[in-house]
């Protein structure tokens, strides 16, 4: 069940409560469904009871208690808890949560999280003649376009050949016109350091090549000075770019290995015992992480961490576009990569074991993570290799 589907389920619960005479309100056009806030629990929370309290003439918590049994009777809902003044915290059955999310990602492909079409918004980005500003502007433009925004980019002077030919930064125009009005610089991160004899380890971003060079410039927040060194080329766990690309390549390798074994990805039940999910809800993620896991180590806490990161991808893209902060996308991709790696040993059958529905579902979840990694790297202008 996706957030959109859960929103419809909440409205259906309101409609049934109205039909049964439990509430006397006009059923609203939409119900906001978000992640639970502080003190909340479960997979999602809704403020629909607070929204309906005034027209219903009842306290919000009373409205929430009225709606609770209607939500509990809905397909895919495992539990509903009322917290605070009347927040409804909804826990879904894990198999349905995972299958719906994974299916949505695999259907959308690398466009998962993108806008359905143009919004009609037009944005002009103008950067100073500096390598980091130009590369950040290029990445911001890519993300804005993914959100349906029409973008035009310009630079105060003609970009250096290495910025466009090696780092792949695209600029629509350069120079600052005097009329009808001069363009104001609106992309101004802390500049990249210029290689100097004072720091022999410092390199020019162009020298790192497109992928490592862009990552070195984009990963730090705009107010932080990037370090341009050969650590971005290292194929070690300490290098975040390597972890992201490695995770993507491993996902692709798992798909090839599964094909050799005669099975393909199919969203479904990951075979996590319901008791383990309930134990996680009572102990919290950290407690469940240390508990005995389900078959082949596919623990509920780890799966939920990965699913949460994947479900958060559209919101991250929207935030990157709004704040013009591609570093947020870089950090998000690292989080997805780190969350999917523990799943890898459980994807393929072991020894003489035959492929089961759970293996197909785990492969589908891994491929969904690979899809998000590929789409995110593409928006940063970085290659997502199938082999590494």
XYZ file of C-alpha atoms in Angstrom:
388
model
C 0.000 0.000 0.000
C 1.494 3.315 -1.106
C 0.904 6.622 0.733
C -1.596 7.596 -1.972
C -3.492 4.337 -1.511
C -3.398 4.725 2.277
C -4.803 8.244 1.931
C -7.740 6.773 0.015
C -8.139 4.144 2.738
C -8.323 6.885 5.395
C -10.975 8.756 3.408
C -12.911 5.519 2.978
C -12.832 5.056 6.776
C -14.209 8.587 7.222
C -16.946 7.924 4.678
C -17.975 4.695 6.427
C -18.042 6.456 9.807
C -20.287 9.148 8.309
C -22.570 6.545 6.688
C -22.887 4.735 10.036
C -23.798 7.968 11.819
C -20.615 7.986 13.934
C -19.509 11.323 12.495
C -21.440 14.233 11.046
C -18.968 15.861 8.654
C -18.389 16.432 4.971
C -15.836 13.903 3.756
C -12.745 15.929 2.752
C -11.150 15.681 -0.655
C -7.837 14.415 0.666
C -6.196 13.050 3.796
C -2.580 13.909 4.517
C -0.442 10.839 5.226
C 3.137 11.330 6.437
C 5.851 9.567 8.388
C 5.101 9.385 12.131
C 6.362 12.364 14.124
C 8.058 12.380 17.531
C 6.195 10.078 19.891
C 4.490 8.321 16.990
C 4.861 4.750 15.789
C 4.102 2.504 12.854
C 4.646 3.182 9.162
C 2.508 6.258 8.586
C 0.511 8.829 10.519
C -2.429 11.027 9.599
C -3.906 14.173 11.162
C -7.361 13.562 9.706
C -8.940 13.489 13.207
C -7.564 16.951 14.008
C -8.817 18.156 10.628
C -12.352 16.884 11.284
C -12.641 17.746 14.983
C -14.093 21.240 14.576
C -16.739 20.386 11.933
C -17.612 17.206 13.887
C -18.015 19.172 17.117
C -15.927 16.614 19.004
C -12.416 16.530 20.501
C -9.765 15.327 18.011
C -8.908 12.286 20.100
C -12.564 11.220 20.170
C -12.710 11.508 16.367
C -9.557 9.410 16.147
C -11.072 6.714 18.370
C -14.141 6.659 16.131
C -12.040 6.185 12.998
C -9.667 3.609 14.487
C -11.886 0.494 14.091
C -12.733 1.442 10.513
C -9.045 1.656 9.669
C -8.300 -1.615 11.473
C -10.797 -3.336 9.206
C -9.082 -2.111 6.035
C -7.073 -4.495 3.875
C -3.343 -4.294 4.503
C -3.603 -2.489 7.857
C -2.034 -4.399 10.757
C -2.510 -1.961 13.635
C -3.691 1.575 14.408
C -2.538 3.506 17.483
C -3.888 6.870 18.638
C -1.233 9.172 20.106
C -1.053 12.770 21.273
C -4.087 14.965 20.700
C -5.471 12.613 18.040
C -2.776 11.406 15.651
C -3.628 8.096 13.977
C -0.477 5.986 13.619
C -0.942 3.206 11.086
C 1.142 0.030 10.815
C 0.803 -1.911 7.578
C 1.374 -5.555 6.866
C 5.015 -5.736 5.803
C 4.505 -7.892 2.724
C 1.998 -5.432 1.270
C 4.101 -2.387 2.163
C 7.187 -3.818 0.517
C 5.443 -5.175 -2.569
C 3.616 -1.900 -3.269
C 6.717 0.254 -2.845
C 8.967 -2.032 -4.868
C 6.380 -2.377 -7.613
C 6.008 1.387 -7.855
C 9.770 1.876 -8.170
C 10.278 -0.857 -10.742
C 7.392 0.446 -12.859
C 8.727 4.010 -12.811
C 12.349 2.969 -13.343
C 14.960 5.678 -12.965
C 12.154 8.260 -13.204
C 10.869 7.235 -9.777
C 10.340 10.458 -7.836
C 10.075 12.597 -10.989
C 7.140 14.853 -11.743
C 4.439 13.516 -14.044
C 4.825 16.483 -16.396
C 5.760 20.155 -16.716
C 4.693 22.404 -13.867
C 4.888 25.597 -15.896
C 7.529 27.013 -13.542
C 10.556 28.706 -15.114
C 13.847 29.087 -13.251
C 16.973 30.992 -14.356
C 20.203 29.796 -12.727
C 23.283 31.995 -13.012
C 26.700 30.984 -11.680
C 30.040 32.765 -11.334
C 32.973 31.634 -13.447
C 34.114 28.942 -10.999
C 34.218 25.171 -11.471
C 32.230 24.132 -8.419
C 29.507 26.698 -9.006
C 29.099 25.559 -12.607
C 28.935 21.850 -11.692
C 26.509 22.505 -8.804
C 24.338 24.583 -11.137
C 24.317 21.736 -13.670
C 23.233 19.203 -11.022
C 20.553 21.521 -9.612
C 19.220 22.072 -13.137
C 18.998 18.301 -13.696
C 16.999 17.818 -10.492
C 14.744 20.808 -11.185
C 13.955 19.411 -14.630
C 13.094 16.066 -13.035
C 10.492 17.961 -11.003
C 8.874 19.431 -14.099
C 10.603 22.819 -13.978
C 11.834 24.556 -17.120
C 15.422 25.650 -16.414
C 17.867 27.941 -18.194
C 21.474 28.082 -16.992
C 24.143 30.697 -17.559
C 27.641 31.489 -16.363
C 29.302 34.852 -15.822
C 31.966 33.942 -18.400
C 32.634 31.138 -20.839
C 33.219 27.888 -18.875
C 36.643 26.308 -19.168
C 36.773 23.396 -21.662
C 37.504 20.861 -18.909
C 34.365 21.849 -17.016
C 32.151 20.969 -19.966
C 34.146 18.315 -21.820
C 35.460 16.358 -18.817
C 33.055 17.144 -15.969
C 30.043 17.258 -18.294
C 28.618 20.550 -17.007
C 26.109 21.996 -19.435
C 25.629 25.767 -19.661
C 22.988 27.297 -21.917
C 24.631 30.722 -22.143
C 27.526 32.689 -20.690
C 28.237 36.322 -20.015
C 26.172 38.809 -18.011
C 23.941 40.964 -20.199
C 23.522 44.644 -19.396
C 19.961 44.715 -20.653
C 17.139 44.358 -20.143
C 18.589 43.632 -16.689
C 21.834 42.094 -15.475
C 21.568 38.569 -14.071
C 22.180 38.072 -10.375
C 24.357 35.143 -9.334
C 22.054 32.712 -7.507
C 24.327 29.647 -7.391
C 27.328 30.425 -5.230
C 28.754 27.507 -3.198
C 32.092 27.848 -1.429
C 34.616 27.664 -4.301
C 36.731 24.604 -4.881
C 40.332 25.022 -3.721
C 42.825 25.970 -6.397
C 45.775 23.539 -6.441
C 48.794 25.184 -4.891
C 52.221 24.230 -3.685
C 50.979 24.616 -0.097
C 48.929 21.412 -0.470
C 50.710 18.846 -2.642
C 47.808 16.380 -2.252
C 45.279 18.791 -3.724
C 44.115 18.070 -7.255
C 41.999 19.904 -9.770
C 38.498 18.424 -10.062
C 39.041 17.938 -13.790
C 42.046 15.715 -13.043
C 39.799 13.320 -11.140
C 37.645 12.669 -14.185
C 33.918 13.147 -14.567
C 32.505 10.838 -11.907
C 34.965 11.403 -9.061
C 35.370 15.078 -9.937
C 31.644 15.777 -9.866
C 31.166 13.807 -6.645
C 33.997 15.719 -4.949
C 32.310 19.013 -5.851
C 28.717 17.973 -5.157
C 28.854 15.866 -2.001
C 29.823 18.620 0.482
C 27.161 21.131 1.495
C 27.332 24.463 -0.318
C 28.804 26.192 2.736
C 31.610 23.618 3.110
C 34.842 23.762 1.145
C 35.314 20.556 -0.865
C 38.489 18.527 -0.679
C 39.661 17.569 -4.140
C 41.967 14.608 -3.578
C 42.620 11.120 -4.870
C 40.581 9.641 -1.996
C 37.592 10.046 -4.330
C 39.235 7.538 -6.700
C 39.838 4.940 -4.003
C 37.911 1.687 -4.302
C 37.567 1.293 -0.561
C 34.674 1.400 1.868
C 35.865 4.737 3.219
C 35.002 6.332 -0.138
C 31.228 7.090 -0.238
C 31.177 7.265 -4.042
C 32.692 3.787 -4.246
C 30.060 2.427 -1.826
C 27.230 3.845 -3.935
C 28.620 2.574 -7.244
C 29.580 -0.772 -5.711
C 26.065 -1.301 -4.365
C 24.597 -0.585 -7.794
C 27.032 -2.934 -9.538
C 26.288 -5.696 -7.011
C 22.552 -5.342 -7.623
C 23.116 -5.751 -11.347
C 25.332 -8.786 -10.696
C 22.621 -10.365 -8.547
C 20.161 -9.916 -11.399
C 22.526 -11.673 -13.794
C 23.147 -14.495 -11.324
C 19.429 -14.936 -10.716
C 18.813 -15.163 -14.461
C 21.438 -17.917 -14.643
C 19.515 -19.754 -11.914
C 16.265 -19.356 -13.843
C 14.347 -16.837 -11.755
C 13.562 -13.132 -11.911
C 12.506 -10.374 -9.536
C 8.901 -10.253 -8.392
C 7.635 -7.960 -5.606
C 6.112 -9.923 -2.760
C 6.602 -11.340 0.716
C 10.207 -11.158 1.907
C 9.516 -13.969 4.414
C 9.996 -11.903 7.552
C 8.010 -13.460 10.421
C 5.229 -11.143 11.626
C 6.411 -11.787 15.180
C 9.749 -10.192 14.347
C 8.013 -7.103 12.965
C 5.919 -6.817 16.129
C 9.046 -7.249 18.248
C 10.680 -4.393 16.356
C 7.664 -2.175 16.965
C 7.900 -2.830 20.707
C 11.691 -2.531 21.044
C 12.463 0.017 18.359
C 14.793 -0.387 15.388
C 18.006 -0.567 17.399
C 16.688 -3.337 19.628
C 15.429 -5.354 16.693
C 18.707 -4.897 14.854
C 20.462 -6.845 17.552
C 17.841 -9.588 17.790
C 17.878 -12.905 15.991
C 17.000 -12.337 12.349
C 14.696 -14.170 9.989
C 15.899 -16.590 7.280
C 19.370 -15.810 5.952
C 19.631 -12.677 8.062
C 16.865 -10.638 6.430
C 15.931 -8.773 9.610
C 12.856 -6.577 9.886
C 14.864 -3.581 11.091
C 17.260 -3.694 8.156
C 14.486 -4.156 5.621
C 12.451 -1.334 7.131
C 15.516 0.930 7.032
C 15.961 0.219 3.330
C 12.270 0.613 2.530
C 12.162 3.921 4.400
C 15.117 5.218 2.383
C 13.505 4.147 -0.897
C 10.127 5.629 0.025
C 11.861 8.892 0.955
C 13.439 9.327 -2.486
C 10.658 11.482 -4.034
C 10.691 13.784 -1.005
C 14.487 14.091 -1.201
C 14.332 15.073 -4.874
C 11.680 17.691 -4.127
C 13.806 19.082 -1.273
C 16.937 19.181 -3.440
C 15.004 21.108 -6.079
C 13.518 23.540 -3.564
C 16.759 24.168 -1.671
C 19.084 23.779 -4.674
C 21.215 21.429 -2.582
C 22.516 18.417 -4.556
C 24.572 17.395 -1.517
C 21.326 16.136 0.013
C 20.872 13.742 -2.885
C 24.471 12.533 -2.556
C 23.974 11.777 1.142
C 20.662 10.067 0.412
C 22.300 7.757 -2.131
C 24.945 6.790 0.415
C 22.159 5.928 2.872
C 20.386 3.757 0.277
C 23.630 1.984 -0.632
C 24.522 1.299 2.992
C 20.992 -0.008 3.661
C 20.841 -2.423 0.709
C 24.256 -4.073 1.094
C 23.219 -6.233 4.129
C 20.395 -7.679 1.992
C 22.723 -9.131 -0.674
C 23.633 -12.440 1.047
C 19.936 -13.324 1.349
C 18.918 -12.691 -2.259
C 20.140 -15.849 -3.991
C 19.424 -19.451 -2.940
C 22.239 -21.233 -1.172
C 23.620 -24.647 -2.065
C 20.912 -26.986 -3.320
C 18.111 -24.635 -2.245
C 15.539 -23.924 -4.930
C 14.508 -20.339 -5.711
C 11.466 -19.437 -3.643
C 8.986 -16.567 -3.797
C 10.966 -14.888 -1.001
C 14.117 -14.912 -3.167
C 12.200 -13.258 -6.002
C 10.851 -10.647 -3.585
C 14.296 -9.941 -2.108
C 15.761 -9.616 -5.599
C 12.957 -7.173 -6.469
C 13.738 -5.093 -3.368
C 17.447 -5.068 -4.260
C 16.647 -4.071 -7.842
C 14.428 -1.258 -6.569
C 17.388 0.037 -4.568
C 19.602 -0.272 -7.640
C 17.046 1.682 -9.648
C 17.041 4.511 -7.098
C 20.854 4.551 -7.052
C 21.036 4.662 -10.856
C 18.439 7.423 -11.101
C 20.067 9.488 -8.370
C 23.563 9.166 -9.812
C 22.219 10.167 -13.219
C 20.760 13.357 -11.753
C 24.187 14.121 -10.278
C 25.708 13.520 -13.714
C 27.594 10.441 -12.524
C 27.733 7.027 -14.199
C 26.137 3.989 -12.506
C 28.257 1.028 -13.676
C 26.859 -2.465 -14.142
C 30.331 -3.866 -13.478
C 32.890 -2.568 -11.007
